């Protein structure tokens, strides 16, 4: 496998019906300032510069990433490339400066407005291109929350609306209040629960799908094999059941077909995992724009190159069983995910 990666711009796709034209692969900025241990700021800025060079134009952040620090870190880059990128951020995880341990989900209309204003200020922009509800607050009627988001669109403070980790029924309800441009949920070889209902609903409604953690938070890329043993104490992945102990050993063994296919193509396992996610667009009939994150320029370009890999039917067949055999949930508490709420609904029937 060659160590050099030519910088070639990736193709573009419309992000949902009437949405902006973006590179078919985006960039998840969370890890450059939070969740995965310490960051080299200079390397992170160089990685951000590589996004526009490669045509990776959908840049994804959230107000909860570092309690606003991620948005602030992105601000100089955004200012320098405002006309070249589509900027996405999110609200819902309420945090307090006087209590770093406080975490609550808030979808109250007044809070949404305040969160949007704070994000606009930290990012240094007049409008957010894509504004997501990060998680659903069941205490607030969905129509009220989406209605408040729609008000921001009418005022010109937000251009398009998105939802994260909602069920198919919730997406349909929200879309009836105001057009939803994109839905963001975890989707990878290891996480396929969204295919039961959400993906089909999004395809029907003309909503784009933005998979987060398309590389299984680095596990599919071989970045680590046991979070509890290999990652630093502040690393978020240590709290995820599937990445430590017996679960991690079971899951690592599932990746043999991934590594074989990568070897056959002369590429990395991460590139094959991303190529699989991109193939979902064709399989399910909707725009799919995954947002892998990285702190390294070389990895960013490697990830972008995955958009040009085509997997053969027999290779897809080898990868197909993996998702159904994964040991452990993606979060210790699945109640804030679409899969968790769908399971509760099935149990209640």
Short mmCIF file of C-alpha atoms in Angstrom, two decimals, residues 36-301:
data_model
loop_
_atom_site.label_atom_id
_atom_site.label_comp_id
_atom_site.label_asym_id
_atom_site.label_seq_id
_atom_site.Cartn_x
_atom_site.Cartn_y
_atom_site.Cartn_z
CA UNK A 36 -10.60 11.31 22.87
CA UNK A 37 -7.79 12.60 25.06
CA UNK A 38 -5.29 15.42 24.52
CA UNK A 39 -5.04 17.31 21.23
CA UNK A 40 -2.18 18.95 19.34
CA UNK A 41 -3.72 22.26 18.26
CA UNK A 42 -1.31 22.81 15.37
CA UNK A 43 -1.98 19.35 13.94
CA UNK A 44 -5.72 19.87 14.34
CA UNK A 45 -5.60 23.16 12.43
CA UNK A 46 -3.58 21.54 9.67
CA UNK A 47 -6.19 18.77 9.48
CA UNK A 48 -8.95 21.35 9.16
CA UNK A 49 -7.05 23.00 6.30
CA UNK A 50 -6.94 19.65 4.51
CA UNK A 51 -10.73 19.37 4.54
CA UNK A 52 -11.24 22.17 2.03
CA UNK A 53 -8.33 20.96 -0.08
CA UNK A 54 -10.02 17.56 -0.42
CA UNK A 55 -13.54 18.93 -0.97
CA UNK A 56 -14.72 17.80 2.48
CA UNK A 57 -17.10 20.69 3.02
CA UNK A 58 -19.65 19.56 5.65
CA UNK A 59 -18.03 20.46 8.98
CA UNK A 60 -19.87 19.10 12.02
CA UNK A 61 -19.63 20.34 15.61
CA UNK A 62 -21.94 20.80 18.63
CA UNK A 63 -22.24 23.16 21.56
CA UNK A 64 -21.61 20.29 24.00
CA UNK A 65 -18.20 19.39 22.57
CA UNK A 66 -15.91 20.78 25.22
CA UNK A 67 -18.78 22.93 26.55
CA UNK A 68 -18.47 25.28 23.59
CA UNK A 69 -14.70 24.95 23.17
CA UNK A 70 -15.02 23.03 19.90
CA UNK A 71 -17.10 25.77 18.31
CA UNK A 72 -14.61 28.39 19.49
CA UNK A 73 -11.69 26.37 18.11
CA UNK A 74 -13.39 26.16 14.72
CA UNK A 75 -14.19 29.89 14.52
CA UNK A 76 -10.94 31.07 12.84
CA UNK A 77 -11.15 28.28 10.26
CA UNK A 78 -14.80 29.09 9.61
CA UNK A 79 -14.00 32.77 9.13
CA UNK A 80 -11.29 31.94 6.60
CA UNK A 81 -13.44 29.50 4.60
CA UNK A 82 -17.02 30.61 5.20
CA UNK A 83 -18.07 30.44 1.55
CA UNK A 84 -16.46 27.03 1.02
CA UNK A 85 -18.01 25.03 3.85
CA UNK A 86 -21.40 23.96 5.16
CA UNK A 87 -21.36 24.43 8.93
CA UNK A 88 -23.42 22.16 11.16
CA UNK A 89 -23.82 22.43 14.92
CA UNK A 90 -26.25 21.08 17.51
CA UNK A 91 -28.11 21.87 20.71
CA UNK A 92 -29.81 19.87 23.48
CA UNK A 93 -27.09 18.93 25.99
CA UNK A 94 -27.43 21.67 28.57
CA UNK A 95 -24.25 22.49 30.47
CA UNK A 96 -23.44 25.03 33.18
CA UNK A 97 -20.23 26.95 33.68
CA UNK A 98 -20.64 26.74 37.47
CA UNK A 99 -21.16 22.96 37.46
CA UNK A 100 -19.03 20.96 34.95
CA UNK A 101 -20.75 17.71 36.00
CA UNK A 102 -24.24 18.95 35.08
CA UNK A 103 -25.74 17.24 32.06
CA UNK A 104 -29.36 17.48 31.01
CA UNK A 105 -31.28 17.25 27.74
CA UNK A 106 -33.25 20.41 27.03
CA UNK A 107 -35.52 20.93 24.00
CA UNK A 108 -37.49 23.81 25.49
CA UNK A 109 -38.11 26.55 22.87
CA UNK A 110 -36.58 29.28 25.03
CA UNK A 111 -33.48 27.16 25.57
CA UNK A 112 -33.18 26.40 21.84
CA UNK A 113 -33.13 30.10 21.03
CA UNK A 114 -30.53 30.79 23.71
CA UNK A 115 -28.37 27.87 22.56
CA UNK A 116 -28.51 29.05 18.95
CA UNK A 117 -27.49 32.57 19.89
CA UNK A 118 -24.57 31.21 21.93
CA UNK A 119 -23.41 29.00 19.04
CA UNK A 120 -23.63 31.87 16.58
CA UNK A 121 -21.46 33.96 18.89
CA UNK A 122 -18.85 31.24 19.50
CA UNK A 123 -18.63 30.35 15.81
CA UNK A 124 -18.55 33.99 14.74
CA UNK A 125 -21.21 33.59 12.04
CA UNK A 126 -24.52 35.24 11.20
CA UNK A 127 -26.25 31.98 10.27
CA UNK A 128 -25.81 28.27 11.00
CA UNK A 129 -26.11 26.26 7.80
CA UNK A 130 -27.49 23.11 9.46
CA UNK A 131 -28.84 23.14 13.03
CA UNK A 132 -29.48 19.80 14.69
CA UNK A 133 -31.49 18.76 17.71
CA UNK A 134 -28.72 16.66 19.25
CA UNK A 135 -30.99 14.47 21.38
CA UNK A 136 -34.72 14.26 22.01
CA UNK A 137 -36.19 15.58 25.26
CA UNK A 138 -39.36 13.55 25.77
CA UNK A 139 -40.68 16.09 28.27
CA UNK A 140 -41.16 18.65 25.47
CA UNK A 141 -43.58 17.98 22.58
CA UNK A 142 -41.54 17.49 19.42
CA UNK A 143 -43.73 19.92 17.48
CA UNK A 144 -42.88 22.70 19.94
CA UNK A 145 -39.14 22.11 19.64
CA UNK A 146 -39.15 21.88 15.86
CA UNK A 147 -41.42 24.91 15.73
CA UNK A 148 -38.82 26.89 17.67
CA UNK A 149 -36.11 25.69 15.29
CA UNK A 150 -38.29 26.76 12.34
CA UNK A 151 -38.56 30.24 13.84
CA UNK A 152 -34.77 30.49 13.67
CA UNK A 153 -34.94 29.61 9.98
CA UNK A 154 -37.53 32.31 9.34
CA UNK A 155 -35.31 34.82 11.14
CA UNK A 156 -32.30 33.89 8.99
CA UNK A 157 -30.24 32.61 11.92
CA UNK A 158 -30.42 29.01 10.67
CA UNK A 159 -30.64 27.79 7.07
CA UNK A 160 -31.57 24.10 7.39
CA UNK A 161 -32.80 21.81 10.17
CA UNK A 162 -31.54 18.43 11.30
CA UNK A 163 -32.29 15.85 13.96
CA UNK A 164 -30.01 13.35 15.68
CA UNK A 165 -30.89 9.93 17.09
CA UNK A 166 -34.63 10.14 16.42
CA UNK A 167 -36.91 7.26 15.45
CA UNK A 168 -38.63 7.00 12.10
CA UNK A 169 -41.92 8.11 13.66
CA UNK A 170 -40.25 11.13 15.29
CA UNK A 171 -38.62 12.10 12.00
CA UNK A 172 -41.97 11.91 10.23
CA UNK A 173 -43.64 14.05 12.93
CA UNK A 174 -40.91 16.67 12.82
CA UNK A 175 -40.85 16.81 9.02
CA UNK A 176 -44.56 17.64 9.04
CA UNK A 177 -43.81 20.76 11.12
CA UNK A 178 -40.86 21.96 9.02
CA UNK A 179 -38.77 20.23 6.33
CA UNK A 180 -35.88 18.30 7.85
CA UNK A 181 -32.76 18.35 5.69
CA UNK A 182 -30.65 15.72 7.44
CA UNK A 183 -30.77 13.12 10.16
CA UNK A 184 -27.63 12.17 12.05
CA UNK A 185 -27.24 8.87 13.87
CA UNK A 186 -24.55 6.26 14.36
CA UNK A 187 -24.28 4.00 11.31
CA UNK A 188 -21.41 1.67 10.53
CA UNK A 189 -20.52 -1.98 10.04
CA UNK A 190 -20.89 -2.26 13.81
CA UNK A 191 -24.08 -0.17 14.24
CA UNK A 192 -26.95 -0.97 11.88
CA UNK A 193 -30.03 -0.52 14.06
CA UNK A 194 -31.05 2.57 12.05
CA UNK A 195 -31.72 0.33 9.06
CA UNK A 196 -34.79 -1.15 10.77
CA UNK A 197 -36.92 1.98 10.37
CA UNK A 198 -35.15 5.34 10.36
CA UNK A 199 -33.26 4.93 7.09
CA UNK A 200 -36.37 3.93 5.15
CA UNK A 201 -38.33 6.85 6.55
CA UNK A 202 -35.54 9.27 5.64
CA UNK A 203 -35.40 7.91 2.08
CA UNK A 204 -39.19 8.27 1.73
CA UNK A 205 -39.12 11.88 2.94
CA UNK A 206 -36.06 12.95 0.95
CA UNK A 207 -33.96 13.48 4.09
CA UNK A 208 -30.20 12.95 3.90
CA UNK A 209 -28.47 10.64 6.37
CA UNK A 210 -25.29 11.78 8.11
CA UNK A 211 -23.68 8.78 9.85
CA UNK A 212 -21.55 9.66 12.85
CA UNK A 213 -18.87 7.26 14.11
CA UNK A 214 -18.73 5.45 10.73
CA UNK A 215 -15.44 3.90 11.89
CA UNK A 216 -16.84 2.61 15.18
CA UNK A 217 -14.96 5.37 17.05
CA UNK A 218 -11.69 4.06 15.62
CA UNK A 219 -12.21 0.39 16.48
CA UNK A 220 -12.89 -0.54 12.84
CA UNK A 221 -9.75 1.35 11.83
CA UNK A 222 -7.60 -0.61 14.28
CA UNK A 223 -6.81 2.46 16.40
CA UNK A 224 -7.24 0.32 19.52
CA UNK A 225 -8.39 -3.18 20.47
CA UNK A 226 -9.34 -2.72 24.15
CA UNK A 227 -10.35 0.74 25.37
CA UNK A 228 -9.91 -0.08 29.05
CA UNK A 229 -6.31 -1.19 28.55
CA UNK A 230 -5.04 1.05 25.78
CA UNK A 231 -6.77 4.44 26.00
CA UNK A 232 -6.12 7.31 28.38
CA UNK A 233 -8.29 7.92 31.43
CA UNK A 234 -10.18 10.82 29.86
CA UNK A 235 -11.14 8.89 26.75
CA UNK A 236 -14.90 8.62 26.26
CA UNK A 237 -14.62 5.19 24.60
CA UNK A 238 -13.75 3.55 27.90
CA UNK A 239 -17.40 3.95 28.88
CA UNK A 240 -18.77 2.18 25.80
CA UNK A 241 -19.53 -1.49 26.49
CA UNK A 242 -18.48 -2.91 23.12
CA UNK A 243 -14.90 -1.67 23.28
CA UNK A 244 -13.50 -3.32 26.41
CA UNK A 245 -12.94 -6.78 27.88
CA UNK A 246 -14.68 -9.84 26.46
CA UNK A 247 -16.83 -7.69 24.18
CA UNK A 248 -13.76 -6.09 22.60
CA UNK A 249 -12.13 -9.48 22.02
CA UNK A 250 -15.31 -10.85 20.43
CA UNK A 251 -15.70 -7.80 18.23
CA UNK A 252 -12.07 -7.75 17.10
CA UNK A 253 -12.47 -11.31 15.84
CA UNK A 254 -15.37 -10.19 13.63
CA UNK A 255 -13.08 -7.97 11.59
CA UNK A 256 -11.14 -10.67 9.72
CA UNK A 257 -13.21 -10.17 6.51
CA UNK A 258 -12.65 -6.40 6.73
CA UNK A 259 -8.89 -6.85 6.91
CA UNK A 260 -8.86 -9.37 4.06
CA UNK A 261 -10.80 -7.05 1.76
CA UNK A 262 -8.51 -4.16 2.69
CA UNK A 263 -5.46 -6.28 1.87
CA UNK A 264 -6.96 -7.35 -1.46
CA UNK A 265 -7.56 -3.71 -2.43
CA UNK A 266 -4.26 -2.45 -1.07
CA UNK A 267 -6.04 0.02 1.23
CA UNK A 268 -6.70 0.35 4.96
CA UNK A 269 -9.45 -1.29 6.98
CA UNK A 270 -10.78 2.20 7.73
CA UNK A 271 -11.15 2.93 4.02
CA UNK A 272 -13.10 -0.28 3.43
CA UNK A 273 -15.37 0.47 6.41
CA UNK A 274 -16.07 3.93 4.98
CA UNK A 275 -16.61 2.56 1.48
CA UNK A 276 -19.23 0.23 2.99
CA UNK A 277 -21.05 3.22 4.55
CA UNK A 278 -20.99 5.10 1.26
CA UNK A 279 -22.52 2.06 -0.47
CA UNK A 280 -25.57 2.41 1.80
CA UNK A 281 -26.68 5.38 -0.32
CA UNK A 282 -27.14 3.12 -3.33
CA UNK A 283 -28.65 0.30 -1.28
CA UNK A 284 -31.26 2.47 0.45
CA UNK A 285 -31.88 5.24 -2.08
CA UNK A 286 -30.89 8.35 -0.15
CA UNK A 287 -27.96 10.74 0.21
CA UNK A 288 -25.45 9.41 2.76
CA UNK A 289 -22.67 11.73 4.00
CA UNK A 290 -20.61 10.13 6.78
CA UNK A 291 -18.57 12.40 9.06
CA UNK A 292 -15.46 10.55 10.27
CA UNK A 293 -13.25 12.60 12.54
CA UNK A 294 -9.48 12.68 12.88
CA UNK A 295 -6.72 14.93 14.16
CA UNK A 296 -4.24 14.06 11.40
CA UNK A 297 -4.02 15.47 7.87
CA UNK A 298 -2.85 12.14 6.40
CA UNK A 299 -5.80 10.33 7.94
CA UNK A 300 -8.24 12.96 6.67
CA UNK A 301 -6.95 12.48 3.11
#
